Amino acid sequence: MDDNLILQMENISKSFPGVKALSDVNLAVRKGTIHALMGENGAGKSTLMKILDGIYAPDSGQIIFQGQTVIIDSTHTALKLGISMIHQELSPIPYMTVAENIFLGREPVGRYGLIDKRKLNADTKALLNRLEIDINPTSRMKDLSVANTQMVEIAKAISYDASLIIMDEPTSAITEREVAHLFKMIRSLKAKGVTIIYITHKMDEVFQIADDVTVLRDGKQVATLPASQTNKGHMIAMMVGRELTEMFPKEYAPIGEIVLSVRNLTREGIVKDVSFDLRRGEILGIAGLMGAGRTTVIESIFGIHKIDAGEIIIKGKKTQINSPADAIKNGLALLTEDRKLTGIMGVLPVRDNMIIASLPNYEKKGLLDGRLIEATYKQEKSRLDIKSPSMHQLIKLLSGGNQQKVLVSRWLLTSPDILILDEPTRGIDVGAKAEIHKLMSKLAQDGKAIIMISSELPEILGMSDRILVMHEGKVGGIFERKVATQESIMQAATGHGLDAEASQEKVTI
Amino acid sequence: MASTTTPQVLGKSVSRESLNAFIRKYAIVLIFIVMFVGMTFLTNAFLHPRNLFNVVRQISVVGLIAIGVTMVIITTGIDLSSGSVLALAAVFAASLAQQPNWHDAKYPGLVVPVIVPIVAALAIGLLCGVINGGLIARFKIPPFIATLGMMTVARGFALIYSNRPVSGLTDTYNFIGQGEIFKVISIPGQPPLGIPIPVIILAAVAIAAHIMLNNTRFGRHIYAVGGNEQAALISGLNVGRIKIGVYTIAGLLSGLAGLVLSSRVGSGQPGLGVGYELDAIAAAVIGGTSLSGGVGTIWGTIIGALIIGVLNNGLDLLNVSAYWQTIVKGSIIVVAVIIDERKNR
C-alpha cells in the first residue's frame, strides 16, 4: 500500500434503474495533490464522488481513506472523516445569512443554549478574510450572485477542516475573473496539504491546476496519469473515444434579411438601451460577465419579463409580446439557461417534454394522436441522436446532454424562425456539445436566425457571425466575427474603456 | 440470489430490473389484491355480490371527488373544499327535488323536472371551483389557503341555506343514488342485483377523466404544469387558465358527488361529506399521485379509493371498532407515501 495515497476507491460499481452508472472503477489520489476527474456527462464522475461523499452506497467495491478501509454511509460520516464536497448544483438556504449557512448545524452556542450570533459572524468574517472572499457574513444567501454563492460553499467546505475536498464543476457558473480567484484559493489549499478532487469539463482548467487526471468514460475508468503527460487532443480522445477535429464548427450559411430588431430595450435597473438586429442565417453571440443582463435581455424579448421601454420589431412589424405564448406565436423559441429549473419537467416522460410546446400539431378531433406523437418522437430521436431507451423514459434519468437535445427538439417542433439559446452547451459533454454546434450551423443554413448566449469565449468566437458584448446592462460593443478576439471581448465585457471601433482597429493592426 | 430466481429466458440483466420496475409500478394493485383475498378468507360475508356492490357504491362518492383532487394534486395543488362544496350542492339540489306536498318543503308546491336539481348541483360545484381556481391563479393565493377558505365558507352557506336536512325527495331524484340498472345478477331467494347508478356514474367519469388526462392537450398541460410550472410557462402554456380549469373540474365533481350522495341517502343535509376531502386526498395519494406534482393516474386513484373502501367494509365485517379503523386508515396513508418516496429515489 502506497503511503502517498490519501484515497483509494477500488472496484466501485453502481447501478440505477435502467443504467449501469459505474463498473469496477478504481481511483487513487495522491496526498496533497489536485486530481482532476474528467469525462463526458453520464461518464459517472458525479456518481463516483457522491459515493465518496456518502450520498450513494456502492453496489460493490471498497474505499480506503488515509490507509483505512472505511464505509461512508452518509455525508455526516464523510465530514467526520475529513471529506467535504461542493456540489455542482448549489443548495443554499436562501433566507438565512451567509454565516448561518456556513455554520449550519455547528452554530456556536452561548449562555442558555442560545446561538452566539456575534461569534458566528466573527468566525465567518475571519474565515472569509482568510480566503480573501469579500462577502458580508450577515448578507442573506438569496441576495448573492451565483459566483458568491459558490464562494460561500467553498468557504463552508473549508471550514470543516477537510483533508479532501471534492469540487463538482465549480466553474460552470462563474466568470473568468472569478475562476482566477478560485484557482488561487485552490492552490493555497494545496499548499496547506489539502487534497482536492476537481470535476470539470473544461480542458484548460485541468492543465492550469491539476497534478493528476483520471478520465472516466461510460462508467469505466479509462486512465489515470499526470497532467503533464497528456494534452487536450489526447484527453478528448480518451473521453469520447475518438479524436475531435474541430470543436466549434460554424459552417457557412447565407445571411439574409433582418428578422428581429430590438430598439432601446430597457428594464429598470437591469438592462438599459439595448439595440441590435438579427438576420436570417445568422448566429448572434451574446457575451458578457455574469449579471451583465444577457439573460434578462432575451427573457424580456420572450415575454417573461415586462419591458419598461423599447421596441421589438419582428419581420418589420412592431410586435407586442406579453407572454411566452405570444413569443411562440411570433415564431420565437427560447432554450433557457437553467435546464433543471426552467427546462425539463423531470418527473414526466421524454415524450411529454418533447412535444409540450407543439401539442396542437398532434391533435385530431380533440384527442392527441398517439401514433403521430410516436412517429415524431422517433424522427426527433434519430435527427438529434437522442439516447433514450423509450419515449416513456422519465427525462430526469437521461444524461444532461440528452436532456438538452430533447429540449432543443421541443423548440424545433414549434417551427420557429428565431431561436434563442441561453448557454446551450452548459454542463453537457463534449460529444453532445459538438452535435449541438453542428445542429446550430445546420439551422442557420436552413434560414433560421439564432441568438446564442454563452460564457465560454471559444464557443462564442467559434459559433457567432457577430458578437454582442454586454457590460452592466448595456451594449459594450458589437463585433464582426473576423475581428473579434478573446481579448477584445473581455475588454468590452469588463468595460475597460475600449469601444467597439477602437478595439477593431487594435485587432486589425 | 434474486437474479437466480428470475426467469432466465428474459435475459438476466434485464429481467431483475424490469421485474422490480413492474412490482414498483403495480405495487398498489398487488396490495389491493392481497387485501381483497385476505378479507375473503377472514370473513364470510365479504365476497357476497351484494356486499361487493355496497363497497363500490360506498366509494363512488369519494371516488368522484378523488378524481378531481387527483388532477389538482398533479398540478402541485390541493383541494380541501370538496366535502363542503358537496354539502352545499346537496342541500341546494335537494331543495329543488322535494315532493311538492312535503310538510317541510323549502319551496312548497314547486314542481320542476329532475334535470333542474341536477344542473343546480353541478352549477354550485362549478362556481365554487371557479372561485378556488381564480383565487389561486389570479390572486396567487396558495391552494391550501384558498381551498381552506372555501371549505368553511361553503359549509357556512350550506348551513345558512338549511340548518336541517332537506328531506322528502322525489323518487326520480332518489333513483340517481339508489337505483340499479342491468339487473342480471340473480341470487336465489332474493331480488336480482343490478349495477348501482352511482357506480356507473363513477366509471363513466373515471374513463372520461383518464382519456382527458392522457389523450388531450389540456390533460398533458396539467401534467406539464405539475412537472415544472416555469418550464410550462416558457413553453407557451397558459398556466393560470390551466389551474382554473383543474379547480373548476374538481368543484364540478364535488357538486356531482353532492348530487349522488343526497339522492343516495334521500335527503340533502348541510353536514354531509365532512372529511370526504381528506378521504379523497388519501385515495389519490395511496394510488400513487405525488404531492410534489406531475405524477398521478386515475386508475391509481380508483384503486386507492377501493383500498379505503375494502378496508372500511372489511373492518366493519370483522367488528373492528370505528376508532381503530381511523388509525388503520391513517397508517396506510403514511405507508403509501413512504413507498412513493422510496420509488422516487
mmCIF file of C-alpha atoms in Angstrom, chain A residues 18 302 304 324-325 328 334 336 340-348 351-352 356-357 359-360 363 366-368 396 410-411, chain B residues 17 24 211 214-218 220-221 223-228 230-238 293-295 344-345:
data_model
loop_
_atom_site.group_PDB
_atom_site.id
_atom_site.type_symbol
_atom_site.label_atom_id
_atom_site.label_comp_id
_atom_site.label_asym_id
_atom_site.label_seq_id
_atom_site.Cartn_x
_atom_site.Cartn_y
_atom_site.Cartn_z
ATOM 1 C CA GLY A 18 -32.036 1.314 -16.270
ATOM 2 C CA PHE A 302 -39.542 36.375 -24.984
ATOM 3 C CA ILE A 304 -41.081 36.532 -19.468
ATOM 4 C CA PRO A 324 -44.050 33.319 -23.839
ATOM 5 C CA ALA A 325 -47.209 32.188 -25.644
ATOM 6 C CA ILE A 328 -44.035 31.456 -29.682
ATOM 7 C CA LEU A 334 -36.171 30.068 -26.105
ATOM 8 C CA THR A 336 -33.401 28.567 -21.208
ATOM 9 C CA LYS A 340 -33.417 21.818 -14.419
ATOM 10 C CA LEU A 341 -35.186 24.929 -13.153
ATOM 11 C CA THR A 342 -36.918 26.154 -16.285
ATOM 12 C CA GLY A 343 -36.337 23.481 -18.901
ATOM 13 C CA ILE A 344 -37.134 19.884 -18.186
ATOM 14 C CA MET A 345 -40.191 18.530 -16.449
ATOM 15 C CA GLY A 346 -38.210 15.908 -14.571
ATOM 16 C CA VAL A 347 -40.945 13.522 -13.495
ATOM 17 C CA LEU A 348 -42.544 13.464 -16.947
ATOM 18 C CA ARG A 351 -42.380 12.204 -24.879
ATOM 19 C CA ASP A 352 -44.184 14.954 -22.975
ATOM 20 C CA ILE A 356 -45.312 20.098 -24.834
ATOM 21 C CA ALA A 357 -44.769 23.320 -26.806
ATOM 22 C CA LEU A 359 -49.227 19.904 -28.792
ATOM 23 C CA PRO A 360 -51.772 21.377 -31.248
ATOM 24 C CA GLU A 363 -54.479 16.946 -32.143
ATOM 25 C CA GLY A 366 -59.884 16.977 -29.827
ATOM 26 C CA LEU A 367 -57.726 13.977 -28.979
ATOM 27 C CA LEU A 368 -53.974 13.610 -29.225
ATOM 28 C CA LYS A 396 -34.573 13.100 -15.387
ATOM 29 C CA ARG A 410 -39.127 20.700 -28.099
ATOM 30 C CA TRP A 411 -38.379 24.063 -29.635
ATOM 31 C CA GLU B 17 -34.662 -4.651 -13.233
ATOM 32 C CA ARG B 24 -42.902 -0.874 -8.152
ATOM 33 C CA ILE B 211 -58.894 9.896 -21.546
ATOM 34 C CA ASN B 214 -53.779 11.102 -21.326
ATOM 35 C CA ASN B 215 -55.134 11.997 -24.713
ATOM 36 C CA THR B 216 -55.991 15.671 -24.752
ATOM 37 C CA ARG B 217 -53.897 18.801 -24.791
ATOM 38 C CA PHE B 218 -55.492 20.022 -21.593
ATOM 39 C CA ARG B 220 -50.987 16.880 -20.854
ATOM 40 C CA HIS B 221 -50.881 20.541 -19.857
ATOM 41 C CA TYR B 223 -49.001 17.180 -16.041
ATOM 42 C CA ALA B 224 -46.652 19.772 -17.517
ATOM 43 C CA VAL B 225 -47.711 22.440 -15.032
ATOM 44 C CA GLY B 226 -47.146 19.999 -12.186
ATOM 45 C CA GLY B 227 -43.881 18.725 -13.648
ATOM 46 C CA ASN B 228 -42.332 22.185 -13.889
ATOM 47 C CA GLN B 230 -41.849 27.606 -15.001
ATOM 48 C CA ALA B 231 -40.933 25.378 -17.927
ATOM 49 C CA ALA B 232 -44.617 25.021 -18.808
ATOM 50 C CA LEU B 233 -44.996 28.798 -18.869
ATOM 51 C CA ILE B 234 -41.966 29.230 -21.092
ATOM 52 C CA SER B 235 -43.310 26.518 -23.393
ATOM 53 C CA GLY B 236 -46.220 28.849 -24.071
ATOM 54 C CA LEU B 237 -48.801 27.269 -21.789
ATOM 55 C CA ASN B 238 -51.399 29.479 -20.132
ATOM 56 C CA GLY B 293 -46.743 17.209 -8.713
ATOM 57 C CA GLY B 294 -46.504 15.843 -12.225
ATOM 58 C CA VAL B 295 -47.317 12.267 -11.248
ATOM 59 C CA ASN B 344 -38.693 8.303 -6.424
ATOM 60 C CA ARG B 345 -35.134 7.782 -5.232
#
